[in-house]
CSV table of C-alpha atoms and ligand atoms in Angstrom, one decimal:
chain,number,residue,atom,x,y,z
K,1,MET,CA,-25.1,21.5,-36.1
K,2,ALA,CA,-24.3,21.2,-32.4
K,3,LEU,CA,-22.3,18.4,-31.0
K,4,SER,CA,-22.2,15.7,-33.5
K,5,GLU,CA,-19.1,16.9,-35.4
K,6,THR,CA,-17.0,17.8,-32.4
K,7,ASP,CA,-18.0,15.2,-30.0
K,8,THR,CA,-15.5,12.5,-30.4
K,9,ALA,CA,-13.7,12.6,-27.1
K,10,SER,CA,-10.0,12.1,-27.6
K,11,GLY,CA,-7.2,10.4,-25.8
K,12,ASN,CA,-7.7,10.0,-22.1
K,13,GLN,CA,-11.3,11.2,-22.1
K,14,ASN,CA,-12.2,8.5,-24.6
K,15,SER,CA,-10.6,5.7,-22.6
K,16,PHE,CA,-12.1,6.9,-19.4
K,17,VAL,CA,-15.6,6.8,-21.1
K,18,TYR,CA,-14.9,3.2,-22.0
K,19,VAL,CA,-14.0,2.3,-18.5
K,20,VAL,CA,-17.1,4.0,-17.1
K,21,ALA,CA,-19.4,2.4,-19.6
K,22,GLY,CA,-17.7,-1.0,-19.4
K,23,LEU,CA,-18.2,-1.0,-15.6
K,24,ALA,CA,-21.8,0.2,-15.7
K,25,ALA,CA,-22.5,-2.5,-18.3
K,26,LEU,CA,-21.9,-5.0,-15.5
K,27,ASN,CA,-25.6,-4.2,-14.7
K,28,GLY,CA,-26.4,-6.3,-17.7
K,29,LEU,CA,-24.3,-9.2,-16.3
K,30,LEU,CA,-26.6,-9.3,-13.2
K,31,PHE,CA,-29.6,-9.3,-15.5
K,32,GLY,CA,-28.3,-12.0,-17.8
K,33,PHE,CA,-27.0,-14.3,-15.0
K,34,ASP,CA,-30.3,-14.1,-13.3
K,35,THR,CA,-32.1,-15.0,-16.5
K,36,GLY,CA,-29.9,-17.9,-17.4
K,37,VAL,CA,-29.2,-19.6,-14.1
K,38,ILE,CA,-32.6,-20.6,-12.8
K,39,SER,CA,-33.5,-23.3,-15.3
K,40,GLY,CA,-30.3,-25.2,-14.3
K,41,ALA,CA,-30.7,-24.6,-10.6
K,42,MET,CA,-34.4,-25.5,-10.6
K,43,LEU,CA,-33.6,-29.1,-11.6
K,44,TYR,CA,-31.9,-29.7,-8.2
K,45,ILE,CA,-33.8,-27.4,-5.9
K,46,LYS,CA,-36.6,-29.9,-6.3
K,47,ASP,CA,-34.3,-32.6,-4.7
K,48,THR,CA,-33.6,-30.4,-1.6
K,49,PHE,CA,-37.0,-29.0,-0.8
K,50,ASP,CA,-40.4,-30.4,-0.7
K,51,ILE,CA,-42.0,-28.3,-3.3
K,52,THR,CA,-45.5,-29.6,-2.7
K,53,MET,CA,-45.8,-27.3,0.3
K,54,LEU,CA,-45.7,-23.5,0.7
K,55,PHE,CA,-46.4,-21.7,3.9
K,56,GLY,CA,-47.7,-24.9,5.4
K,57,GLN,CA,-50.3,-25.4,2.6
K,58,SER,CA,-50.1,-28.2,0.2
K,59,ILE,CA,-49.7,-26.8,-3.4
K,60,HIS,CA,-49.2,-28.2,-6.8
K,61,PRO,CA,-45.4,-28.5,-7.4
K,62,SER,CA,-45.5,-26.9,-10.8
K,63,LEU,CA,-47.1,-23.9,-9.2
K,64,VAL,CA,-44.4,-23.7,-6.6
K,65,GLU,CA,-41.8,-24.1,-9.3
K,66,GLY,CA,-43.5,-21.4,-11.3
K,67,VAL,CA,-43.3,-19.0,-8.3
K,68,ILE,CA,-39.6,-19.7,-7.8
K,69,VAL,CA,-38.8,-19.2,-11.4
K,70,SER,CA,-41.0,-16.2,-12.1
K,71,GLY,CA,-40.4,-14.6,-8.6
K,72,ALA,CA,-37.5,-12.8,-10.1
K,73,MET,CA,-39.6,-11.3,-12.9
K,74,VAL,CA,-42.2,-10.1,-10.4
K,75,GLY,CA,-39.3,-8.5,-8.4
K,76,ALA,CA,-38.0,-7.0,-11.6
K,77,ILE,CA,-41.3,-5.4,-12.4
K,78,VAL,CA,-41.3,-3.8,-8.9
K,79,GLY,CA,-37.7,-2.8,-9.3
K,80,ALA,CA,-38.2,-1.2,-12.7
K,81,ALA,CA,-41.4,0.5,-11.5
K,82,LEU,CA,-39.5,2.2,-8.6
K,83,GLY,CA,-36.2,2.4,-10.5
K,84,GLY,CA,-37.0,5.2,-12.9
K,85,ARG,CA,-38.3,7.4,-10.2
K,86,LEU,CA,-35.4,6.6,-7.9
K,87,ALA,CA,-32.9,7.2,-10.7
K,88,ASP,CA,-34.3,10.7,-11.1
K,89,ARG,CA,-34.4,11.4,-7.4
K,90,LEU,CA,-31.3,9.8,-6.0
K,91,GLY,CA,-29.1,9.9,-9.1
K,92,ARG,CA,-28.0,7.2,-11.5
K,93,ARG,CA,-24.9,6.2,-9.7
K,94,ARG,CA,-26.5,5.8,-6.3
K,95,LEU,CA,-29.2,3.6,-7.7
K,96,ILE,CA,-26.6,1.4,-9.4
K,97,LEU,CA,-24.9,1.0,-6.0
K,98,ILE,CA,-28.2,0.2,-4.3
K,99,GLY,CA,-29.2,-2.3,-7.1
K,100,ALA,CA,-25.9,-4.1,-6.7
K,101,VAL,CA,-26.4,-4.4,-2.9
K,102,VAL,CA,-30.0,-5.7,-3.3
K,103,PHE,CA,-28.9,-8.3,-5.9
K,104,PHE,CA,-26.0,-9.4,-3.7
K,105,VAL,CA,-28.2,-9.8,-0.7
K,106,GLY,CA,-30.8,-11.7,-2.8
K,107,SER,CA,-28.1,-14.1,-4.1
K,108,LEU,CA,-26.8,-14.6,-0.6
K,109,ILE,CA,-30.2,-15.4,0.8
K,110,MET,CA,-30.8,-17.9,-2.0
K,111,ALA,CA,-27.5,-19.6,-1.5
K,112,ILE,CA,-28.1,-20.3,2.2
K,113,ALA,CA,-31.9,-20.6,2.1
K,114,PRO,CA,-33.2,-23.1,4.6
K,115,THR,CA,-36.7,-23.3,3.2
K,116,THR,CA,-38.5,-22.8,-0.1
K,117,GLU,CA,-40.2,-19.6,1.3
K,118,VAL,CA,-36.8,-18.0,2.1
K,119,LEU,CA,-35.5,-19.0,-1.3
K,120,ILE,CA,-38.5,-17.2,-2.9
K,121,VAL,CA,-37.8,-14.1,-0.9
K,122,GLY,CA,-34.2,-14.2,-2.1
K,123,ARG,CA,-35.3,-14.7,-5.7
K,124,ILE,CA,-37.7,-11.7,-5.5
K,125,LEU,CA,-35.0,-9.5,-4.0
K,126,ASP,CA,-32.6,-10.6,-6.8
K,127,GLY,CA,-35.3,-9.6,-9.2
K,128,VAL,CA,-35.7,-6.1,-7.7
K,129,GLY,CA,-32.0,-5.6,-8.1
K,130,VAL,CA,-32.3,-6.7,-11.8
K,131,GLY,CA,-35.2,-4.4,-12.2
K,132,PHE,CA,-33.2,-1.4,-11.0
K,133,ALA,CA,-30.2,-2.5,-13.1
K,134,SER,CA,-32.3,-2.8,-16.2
K,135,VAL,CA,-33.5,0.8,-16.0
K,136,VAL,CA,-30.5,2.5,-14.7
K,137,GLY,CA,-27.7,0.7,-16.6
K,138,PRO,CA,-28.6,1.9,-20.1
K,139,LEU,CA,-29.8,5.3,-18.7
K,140,TYR,CA,-26.4,6.0,-17.1
K,141,ILE,CA,-24.3,4.9,-20.0
K,142,SER,CA,-26.4,6.9,-22.5
K,143,GLU,CA,-25.9,10.1,-20.4
K,144,ILE,CA,-22.1,9.6,-20.1
K,145,ALA,CA,-21.4,8.6,-23.7
K,146,PRO,CA,-20.5,11.0,-26.5
K,147,PRO,CA,-23.0,10.8,-29.3
K,148,LYS,CA,-20.7,9.3,-31.9
K,149,ILE,CA,-20.2,6.1,-29.8
K,150,ARG,CA,-23.3,6.1,-27.7
K,151,GLY,CA,-24.9,3.3,-29.6
K,152,SER,CA,-22.0,0.9,-29.1
K,153,LEU,CA,-21.5,1.9,-25.4
K,154,VAL,CA,-25.2,1.4,-24.5
K,155,ALA,CA,-25.3,-1.8,-26.5
K,156,LEU,CA,-22.4,-3.0,-24.3
K,157,ASN,CA,-25.1,-3.5,-21.7
K,158,GLN,CA,-26.9,-6.0,-24.0
K,159,LEU,CA,-23.5,-7.7,-24.6
K,160,THR,CA,-23.2,-8.2,-20.9
K,161,ILE,CA,-26.8,-9.4,-20.6
K,162,THR,CA,-26.0,-12.1,-23.2
K,163,SER,CA,-22.7,-12.9,-21.6
K,164,GLY,CA,-24.4,-13.2,-18.3
K,165,ILE,CA,-26.9,-15.7,-19.8
K,166,LEU,CA,-24.0,-17.7,-21.3
K,167,ILE,CA,-22.0,-17.7,-18.1
K,168,ALA,CA,-25.0,-18.9,-16.2
K,169,TYR,CA,-25.5,-21.8,-18.8
K,170,ILE,CA,-21.9,-22.7,-18.3
K,171,VAL,CA,-22.1,-22.5,-14.5
K,172,ASN,CA,-25.2,-24.7,-14.6
K,173,TYR,CA,-23.3,-27.2,-16.7
K,174,ALA,CA,-20.3,-27.1,-14.4
K,175,PHE,CA,-22.3,-27.6,-11.2
K,176,SER,CA,-24.8,-30.0,-12.6
K,177,SER,CA,-22.9,-33.2,-11.9
K,178,GLY,CA,-23.0,-32.5,-8.1
K,179,GLY,CA,-26.4,-30.8,-8.3
K,180,GLU,CA,-25.0,-27.8,-6.4
K,181,TRP,CA,-27.7,-25.3,-7.0
K,182,ARG,CA,-26.6,-23.2,-4.0
K,183,TRP,CA,-23.4,-22.4,-5.8
K,184,MET,CA,-25.2,-21.7,-9.1
K,185,LEU,CA,-27.4,-19.1,-7.5
K,186,GLY,CA,-24.8,-17.8,-5.0
K,187,LEU,CA,-22.3,-17.0,-7.7
K,188,GLY,CA,-24.4,-14.0,-8.6
K,189,MET,CA,-22.7,-12.3,-5.7
K,190,VAL,CA,-19.5,-12.0,-7.6
K,191,PRO,CA,-20.6,-9.6,-10.4
K,192,ALA,CA,-22.7,-7.7,-7.9
K,193,ALA,CA,-19.6,-7.1,-5.7
K,194,ILE,CA,-17.5,-6.1,-8.7
K,195,LEU,CA,-20.2,-3.7,-9.9
K,196,PHE,CA,-20.5,-2.2,-6.4
K,197,ILE,CA,-16.8,-1.7,-5.7
K,198,GLY,CA,-16.2,-0.4,-9.3
K,199,MET,CA,-19.1,2.1,-9.2
K,200,LEU,CA,-17.7,3.6,-6.0
K,201,PHE,CA,-15.0,5.1,-8.2
K,202,MET,CA,-17.2,6.2,-11.0
K,203,PRO,CA,-18.7,9.6,-11.4
K,204,GLU,CA,-22.4,10.6,-11.4
K,205,SER,CA,-24.0,11.4,-14.7
K,206,PRO,CA,-23.2,15.0,-15.6
K,207,ARG,CA,-26.7,15.6,-16.9
K,208,TRP,CA,-28.2,14.5,-13.7
K,209,LEU,CA,-25.8,16.7,-11.7
K,210,TYR,CA,-26.5,19.7,-13.8
K,211,GLU,CA,-30.2,19.3,-13.6
K,212,HIS,CA,-29.9,19.0,-9.9
K,213,GLY,CA,-28.0,22.3,-9.7
K,214,ASP,CA,-24.5,21.0,-9.2
K,215,GLU,CA,-22.8,22.7,-12.2
K,216,GLU,CA,-19.4,22.5,-10.6
K,217,THR,CA,-19.3,18.8,-10.3
K,218,ALA,CA,-21.0,18.4,-13.7
K,219,ARG,CA,-18.2,20.4,-15.3
K,220,ASP,CA,-15.7,18.4,-13.4
K,221,VAL,CA,-17.1,15.1,-14.6
K,222,LEU,CA,-17.4,16.4,-18.2
K,223,SER,CA,-13.8,17.4,-18.1
K,224,ARG,CA,-12.9,13.8,-17.6
K,225,ILE,CA,-15.1,12.4,-20.4
K,226,ARG,CA,-15.1,15.2,-23.0
K,227,THR,CA,-12.5,17.5,-24.6
K,228,GLU,CA,-12.3,21.1,-23.3
K,229,GLY,CA,-14.1,22.6,-26.3
K,230,GLN,CA,-17.1,20.3,-25.9
K,231,ILE,CA,-17.9,21.0,-22.3
K,232,ASP,CA,-19.6,24.4,-22.7
K,233,ALA,CA,-21.5,23.3,-25.8
K,234,GLU,CA,-22.8,20.3,-24.0
K,235,LEU,CA,-23.8,22.3,-20.9
K,236,ARG,CA,-25.5,24.8,-23.1
K,237,GLU,CA,-27.5,22.1,-24.8
K,238,ILE,CA,-28.4,20.5,-21.5
K,239,THR,CA,-29.6,23.9,-20.1
K,240,GLU,CA,-31.8,24.5,-23.2
K,241,THR,CA,-33.5,21.2,-22.6
K,242,ILE,CA,-34.1,21.5,-18.9
K,243,GLN,CA,-37.5,23.1,-18.8
K,244,SER,CA,-38.6,22.6,-15.3
K,245,GLU,CA,-38.1,20.3,-12.4
K,246,THR,CA,-40.9,17.9,-13.2
K,247,GLY,CA,-40.7,14.2,-14.0
K,248,GLY,CA,-44.0,12.9,-12.6
K,249,LEU,CA,-46.1,10.2,-14.3
K,250,ARG,CA,-48.5,12.7,-15.6
K,251,ASP,CA,-45.7,14.5,-17.5
K,252,LEU,CA,-45.3,11.5,-19.6
K,253,PHE,CA,-48.6,12.2,-21.2
K,254,GLN,CA,-47.7,15.6,-22.6
K,255,PRO,CA,-48.8,15.5,-26.3
K,256,TRP,CA,-45.2,15.9,-27.5
K,257,ILE,CA,-43.9,13.0,-25.5
K,258,VAL,CA,-46.8,10.6,-26.2
K,259,PRO,CA,-45.5,9.4,-29.6
K,260,MET,CA,-42.3,8.3,-28.0
K,261,LEU,CA,-44.2,6.6,-25.2
K,262,VAL,CA,-46.0,4.6,-27.9
K,263,VAL,CA,-42.7,3.8,-29.6
K,264,GLY,CA,-41.0,2.7,-26.3
K,265,SER,CA,-44.0,0.7,-25.1
K,266,GLY,CA,-44.3,-1.0,-28.5
K,267,LEU,CA,-40.6,-1.9,-28.6
K,268,ALA,CA,-40.8,-3.2,-25.0
K,269,ILE,CA,-43.7,-5.5,-25.7
K,270,PHE,CA,-42.6,-6.7,-29.1
K,271,GLN,CA,-39.1,-7.5,-27.7
K,272,GLN,CA,-40.8,-10.1,-25.5
K,273,VAL,CA,-43.9,-11.4,-27.3
K,274,THR,CA,-41.8,-12.3,-30.3
K,275,GLY,CA,-40.6,-15.2,-28.1
K,276,ILE,CA,-36.9,-14.7,-27.2
K,277,ASN,CA,-37.3,-15.9,-23.7
K,278,ALA,CA,-39.2,-19.0,-24.7
K,279,VAL,CA,-35.9,-20.0,-26.2
K,280,MET,CA,-33.7,-18.6,-23.4
K,281,TYR,CA,-35.7,-20.3,-20.7
K,282,TYR,CA,-36.8,-23.5,-22.4
K,283,ALA,CA,-34.2,-24.2,-25.1
K,284,PRO,CA,-33.2,-27.6,-23.7
K,285,ARG,CA,-36.8,-28.7,-23.7
K,286,ILE,CA,-37.5,-27.4,-27.2
K,287,LEU,CA,-34.4,-29.1,-28.5
K,288,GLU,CA,-35.1,-32.4,-26.8
K,289,SER,CA,-38.1,-33.0,-29.0
K,290,THR,CA,-35.8,-32.7,-32.1
K,291,GLY,CA,-34.2,-36.0,-31.1
K,292,PHE,CA,-31.2,-34.6,-29.1
K,293,GLY,CA,-30.5,-36.4,-25.9
K,294,ASP,CA,-30.2,-34.6,-22.5
K,295,THR,CA,-26.5,-33.7,-22.8
K,296,ASN,CA,-26.7,-32.8,-26.4
K,297,SER,CA,-29.6,-30.4,-25.9
K,298,ILE,CA,-27.7,-28.7,-23.0
K,299,LEU,CA,-24.7,-28.4,-25.3
K,300,ALA,CA,-26.9,-27.0,-28.1
K,301,THR,CA,-28.3,-24.5,-25.5
K,302,VAL,CA,-24.8,-23.4,-24.7
K,303,ALA,CA,-24.2,-23.0,-28.5
K,304,ILE,CA,-27.3,-20.8,-28.7
K,305,GLY,CA,-25.9,-18.7,-25.9
K,306,VAL,CA,-22.6,-18.3,-27.8
K,307,VAL,CA,-24.5,-17.3,-31.0
K,308,ASN,CA,-26.4,-14.7,-28.9
K,309,VAL,CA,-23.1,-13.2,-27.5
K,310,ILE,CA,-21.3,-13.2,-30.9
K,311,MET,CA,-24.1,-11.5,-32.8
K,312,THR,CA,-24.6,-8.9,-30.1
K,313,ALA,CA,-20.9,-8.1,-30.4
K,314,VAL,CA,-21.5,-7.6,-34.1
K,315,ALA,CA,-24.4,-5.2,-33.3
K,316,VAL,CA,-22.1,-3.3,-30.9
K,317,ALA,CA,-19.6,-2.9,-33.6
K,318,LEU,CA,-22.1,-1.8,-36.3
K,319,ILE,CA,-24.8,0.2,-34.5
K,320,ASP,CA,-23.2,3.6,-34.7
K,321,ARG,CA,-22.2,3.1,-38.3
K,322,THR,CA,-25.3,1.6,-39.8
K,323,GLY,CA,-27.7,3.4,-37.4
K,324,ARG,CA,-30.4,1.7,-35.3
K,325,ARG,CA,-33.2,1.3,-37.9
K,326,PRO,CA,-31.3,-0.9,-40.4
K,327,LEU,CA,-30.2,-3.3,-37.7
K,328,LEU,CA,-33.7,-3.4,-36.1
K,329,LEU,CA,-35.5,-3.9,-39.4
K,330,THR,CA,-33.1,-6.5,-40.7
K,331,GLY,CA,-33.3,-8.3,-37.4
K,332,LEU,CA,-37.1,-8.4,-37.3
K,333,ALA,CA,-37.3,-9.6,-40.9
K,334,GLY,CA,-34.9,-12.4,-40.1
K,335,MET,CA,-36.8,-13.3,-36.9
K,336,THR,CA,-40.0,-13.5,-38.9
K,337,ALA,CA,-38.5,-15.8,-41.6
K,338,THR,CA,-36.7,-18.1,-39.1
K,339,LEU,CA,-39.7,-18.5,-36.9
K,340,GLY,CA,-41.7,-19.3,-40.0
K,341,ILE,CA,-39.2,-22.0,-40.9
K,342,ALA,CA,-38.9,-23.4,-37.4
K,343,GLY,CA,-42.7,-23.7,-37.3
K,344,LEU,CA,-42.7,-25.5,-40.6
K,345,VAL,CA,-40.0,-27.9,-39.5
K,346,TYR,CA,-41.9,-28.8,-36.3
K,347,TYR,CA,-45.0,-29.2,-38.4
K,348,LEU,CA,-43.5,-31.9,-40.6
K,349,PRO,CA,-43.7,-35.5,-39.3
K,350,GLY,CA,-40.6,-37.3,-38.0
K,351,LEU,CA,-38.6,-34.6,-36.3
K,352,SER,CA,-35.2,-36.2,-36.1
K,353,GLY,CA,-32.0,-36.5,-38.2
K,354,GLY,CA,-31.9,-33.8,-40.9
K,355,LEU,CA,-35.1,-32.1,-39.8
K,356,GLY,CA,-33.8,-31.9,-36.2
K,357,VAL,CA,-30.7,-30.2,-37.3
K,358,LEU,CA,-32.7,-27.8,-39.4
K,359,ALA,CA,-35.0,-27.0,-36.4
K,360,THR,CA,-31.9,-26.3,-34.2
K,361,GLY,CA,-30.3,-24.2,-37.0
K,362,SER,CA,-33.4,-22.1,-37.5
K,363,LEU,CA,-33.7,-21.4,-33.8
K,364,MET,CA,-30.0,-20.4,-33.7
K,365,LEU,CA,-30.5,-18.1,-36.6
K,366,TYR,CA,-33.6,-16.7,-34.9
K,367,VAL,CA,-31.5,-15.8,-31.8
K,368,ALA,CA,-28.8,-14.3,-34.1
K,369,PHE,CA,-31.4,-12.0,-35.7
K,370,PHE,CA,-32.7,-11.0,-32.3
K,371,ALA,CA,-29.2,-10.3,-31.1
K,372,ILE,CA,-28.4,-8.1,-34.0
K,373,GLY,CA,-31.6,-6.0,-33.8
K,374,LEU,CA,-34.3,-6.0,-31.3
K,375,GLY,CA,-32.1,-7.2,-28.4
K,376,PRO,CA,-29.7,-4.2,-28.2
K,377,ALA,CA,-31.9,-1.7,-30.1
K,378,PHE,CA,-34.7,-1.7,-27.6
K,379,TRP,CA,-32.5,-0.9,-24.6
K,380,LEU,CA,-30.6,1.7,-26.6
K,381,LEU,CA,-33.5,3.5,-28.1
K,382,ILE,CA,-35.4,3.8,-24.9
K,383,SER,CA,-32.3,5.5,-23.4
K,384,GLU,CA,-32.3,8.0,-26.2
K,385,ILE,CA,-35.8,9.0,-27.2
K,386,TYR,CA,-37.1,10.5,-24.0
K,387,PRO,CA,-36.5,14.1,-22.9
K,388,MET,CA,-34.3,14.7,-19.8
K,389,GLU,CA,-37.2,15.8,-17.6
K,390,VAL,CA,-38.9,12.4,-17.8
K,391,ARG,CA,-36.1,10.2,-19.0
K,392,GLY,CA,-35.8,8.1,-15.8
K,393,ILE,CA,-39.6,7.7,-15.3
K,394,ALA,CA,-40.3,6.9,-19.0
K,395,MET,CA,-37.6,4.3,-19.1
K,396,GLY,CA,-39.0,2.9,-15.8
K,397,VAL,CA,-42.5,2.6,-17.3
K,398,VAL,CA,-41.5,0.9,-20.6
K,399,THR,CA,-39.1,-1.4,-18.7
K,400,VAL,CA,-42.0,-2.5,-16.5
K,401,LEU,CA,-43.9,-3.3,-19.6
K,402,ASN,CA,-40.9,-5.3,-20.9
K,403,TRP,CA,-40.7,-7.4,-17.7
K,404,ALA,CA,-44.5,-7.9,-17.6
K,405,ALA,CA,-44.4,-9.2,-21.2
K,406,ASN,CA,-41.4,-11.3,-20.3
K,407,LEU,CA,-43.4,-12.8,-17.4
K,408,LEU,CA,-46.4,-13.4,-19.7
K,409,VAL,CA,-44.4,-15.3,-22.3
K,410,SER,CA,-42.6,-17.4,-19.7
K,411,LEU,CA,-45.9,-18.4,-18.0
K,412,THR,CA,-47.7,-19.1,-21.2
K,413,PHE,CA,-45.1,-20.8,-23.4
K,414,LEU,CA,-45.6,-24.4,-22.2
K,415,ARG,CA,-49.4,-24.0,-22.2
K,416,LEU,CA,-49.3,-22.6,-25.7
K,417,VAL,CA,-47.3,-25.6,-26.9
K,418,ASP,CA,-49.9,-27.9,-25.3
K,419,ILE,CA,-52.7,-26.1,-27.0
K,420,ILE,CA,-51.4,-25.1,-30.5
K,421,SER,CA,-48.2,-27.3,-30.6
K,422,GLU,CA,-44.6,-26.1,-31.1
K,423,SER,CA,-45.2,-25.1,-34.7
K,424,GLY,CA,-48.3,-23.1,-33.9
K,425,THR,CA,-46.4,-21.3,-31.1
K,426,PHE,CA,-43.5,-20.4,-33.4
K,427,TRP,CA,-45.9,-19.2,-36.1
K,428,LEU,CA,-47.6,-17.0,-33.5
K,429,TYR,CA,-44.3,-15.5,-32.5
K,430,GLY,CA,-43.5,-15.1,-36.2
K,431,ILE,CA,-46.7,-13.2,-36.9
K,432,LEU,CA,-46.0,-11.0,-34.0
K,433,SER,CA,-42.5,-10.4,-35.4
K,434,LEU,CA,-44.0,-9.3,-38.7
K,435,ILE,CA,-46.3,-6.9,-36.9
K,436,ALA,CA,-43.3,-5.6,-35.0
K,437,LEU,CA,-41.5,-5.1,-38.3
K,438,VAL,CA,-44.3,-2.9,-39.6
K,439,PHE,CA,-44.5,-1.0,-36.3
K,440,CYS,CA,-40.8,-0.3,-36.3
K,441,TYR,CA,-40.7,0.6,-39.9
K,442,ARG,CA,-43.4,3.2,-39.5
K,443,LEU,CA,-42.7,4.6,-36.1
K,444,VAL,CA,-39.2,4.1,-34.8
K,445,PRO,CA,-36.9,7.2,-35.3
K,446,GLU,CA,-33.2,7.1,-36.2
K,447,THR,CA,-31.1,8.5,-33.4
K,448,LYS,CA,-27.6,7.7,-34.7
K,449,GLY,CA,-25.0,10.4,-34.2
K,450,ARG,CA,-27.3,12.9,-32.5
K,451,SER,CA,-26.8,14.3,-29.0
K,452,LEU,CA,-29.6,13.5,-26.6
K,453,GLU,CA,-30.4,17.2,-26.6
K,454,GLU,CA,-30.7,17.3,-30.4
K,455,ILE,CA,-33.0,14.3,-30.3
K,456,GLU,CA,-35.1,16.1,-27.7
K,457,ALA,CA,-35.2,19.4,-29.7
K,458,ASP,CA,-36.3,17.5,-32.8
K,459,LEU,CA,-39.1,15.9,-30.8
K,460,ARG,CA,-40.3,19.3,-29.6
K,461,ASN,CA,-40.1,20.8,-33.0
K,462,THR,CA,-42.0,17.9,-34.6
K,463,ALA,CA,-44.7,18.3,-32.0
K,464,ILE,CA,-45.2,22.0,-32.6
K,465,GLY,CA,-45.0,21.5,-36.4
K,466,THR,CA,-41.8,23.5,-37.2
K,467,ASP,CA,-40.0,20.5,-38.5
K,468,PRO,CA,-40.5,20.1,-42.3
K,469,GLY,CA,-40.4,16.3,-41.9
K,470,GLU,CA,-43.0,16.4,-39.2
K,471,THR,CA,-45.1,13.6,-40.3
K,472,ASP,CA,-42.4,11.2,-41.0
K,473,ARG,CA,-40.8,9.9,-37.8
K,474,THR,CA,-37.9,8.3,-39.7
K,475,ASP,CA,-36.8,11.8,-40.7
K,476,ALA,CA,-37.8,13.6,-37.6
K,477,VAL,CA,-34.8,12.4,-35.7
K,478,GLN,CA,-32.6,11.7,-38.6
K,479,THR,CA,-28.8,11.7,-38.5
K,480,ASP,CA,-27.0,14.3,-40.6
K,481,ASP,CA,-23.8,12.4,-40.8
N,1,BGC,C1,-34.1,-9.1,-23.2
N,1,BGC,C2,-34.1,-10.3,-22.3
N,1,BGC,C3,-33.6,-11.5,-23.0
N,1,BGC,C4,-32.2,-11.1,-23.5
N,1,BGC,C5,-31.7,-12.3,-24.4
N,1,BGC,C6,-32.6,-8.8,-23.6
N,1,BGC,O1,-32.6,-7.7,-24.4
N,1,BGC,O2,-34.6,-7.9,-22.6
N,1,BGC,O3,-35.5,-10.5,-21.9
N,1,BGC,O4,-33.5,-12.5,-22.1
N,1,BGC,O5,-32.2,-10.0,-24.3
N,1,BGC,O6,-30.5,-12.0,-25.0
């Protein structure tokens, strides 16, 4: 076998890989902070601006509120749509730098916005930065990482997403007494500045360099993140997989790539329609109806944020040992069960006291199961399963789907609760989790311990029928550890 037995970078190389991945994972911090901060800020923005008017027209305030909140998701859809292409054209590192600048400017504009309209522009820009970050963060880390620890390193990005959400919850809490929403939103400039300055000192992805004809620099970078013996083998593998200078949208629909397009799109949509962001965005509201007061539900929300971070850390520690599939499937089974229980608890009359605690407990467990599986596994798998020639664009496309589904859930959640009640909504998410479980069981490949080039070679072989396990996707990209 190729790299998997010789690929543990030792000594200096290994620590430098951790530095590069850790820094690039700050992309996730922007993402998470942006996700978590708005619910807190929104409470006070309403006191500063007249949100019944937009561009001189009188508009329903909840619509204006919706535009402010979801403006970032619309921006992220645009950012992800452009991000894949730009990552292939400009390089991974340059796009991370651009994303950090866009996010910084967006946060600054929000912090000093004189009107609702300017605030919305800032929020959309922020979202574009997050859209770039969500594509290029995992992509860059997966290309820098040695196969043996790639899972943990890419999952670091999910750890920083969850940390960003938690930090935002805490920031909201800290600034809530004075209602200082400008500080809440403006603080996003801090991680953006750290990411920008740090990335100035980080190398470009050797795979991208090599594909763009700069073998010398690619070798140079590899010499800092691999041991001597691994460099030639890795470059040989990369050469074998570089077929042509392509990477257009049409190339995604080549028959051998389509199965992975289905897998990535399915994971992207299921990651959202199983309801995680209903909890992330609306937790205080959901918990209030269990009999918690205002402060307690905010504290319980912080506790949910903590559970999310801790269980993601567990996934980071496990994912290269257990593989992706066991965590993903366990997580989905757990999500299905806990959503079923949450729905039942909300269905019973008299939701306070013991039942209220049970409701909160089941939601926390639901988040824990998401954090151990679908949360990190989605971002990791989509950075692994696509061939080099379309990796950027394919990740861009599925990330757009992920943001679009995110927008759909956040726009429909409250309406769904009105129509089918909380229990109906949780059961709906539960049924979707069950469908996701079957989908992942049948279609998602195991990528543990394989080099990106081996994964790609398996994909080609499977498509042309030379792989004995060709009909079984779980074997097609199986580890041989
Ligand atoms: C999802 C986000 C979600 C977060 C929660 C990420 O993997 O893509 O939409 O808010 O996890 O931890």
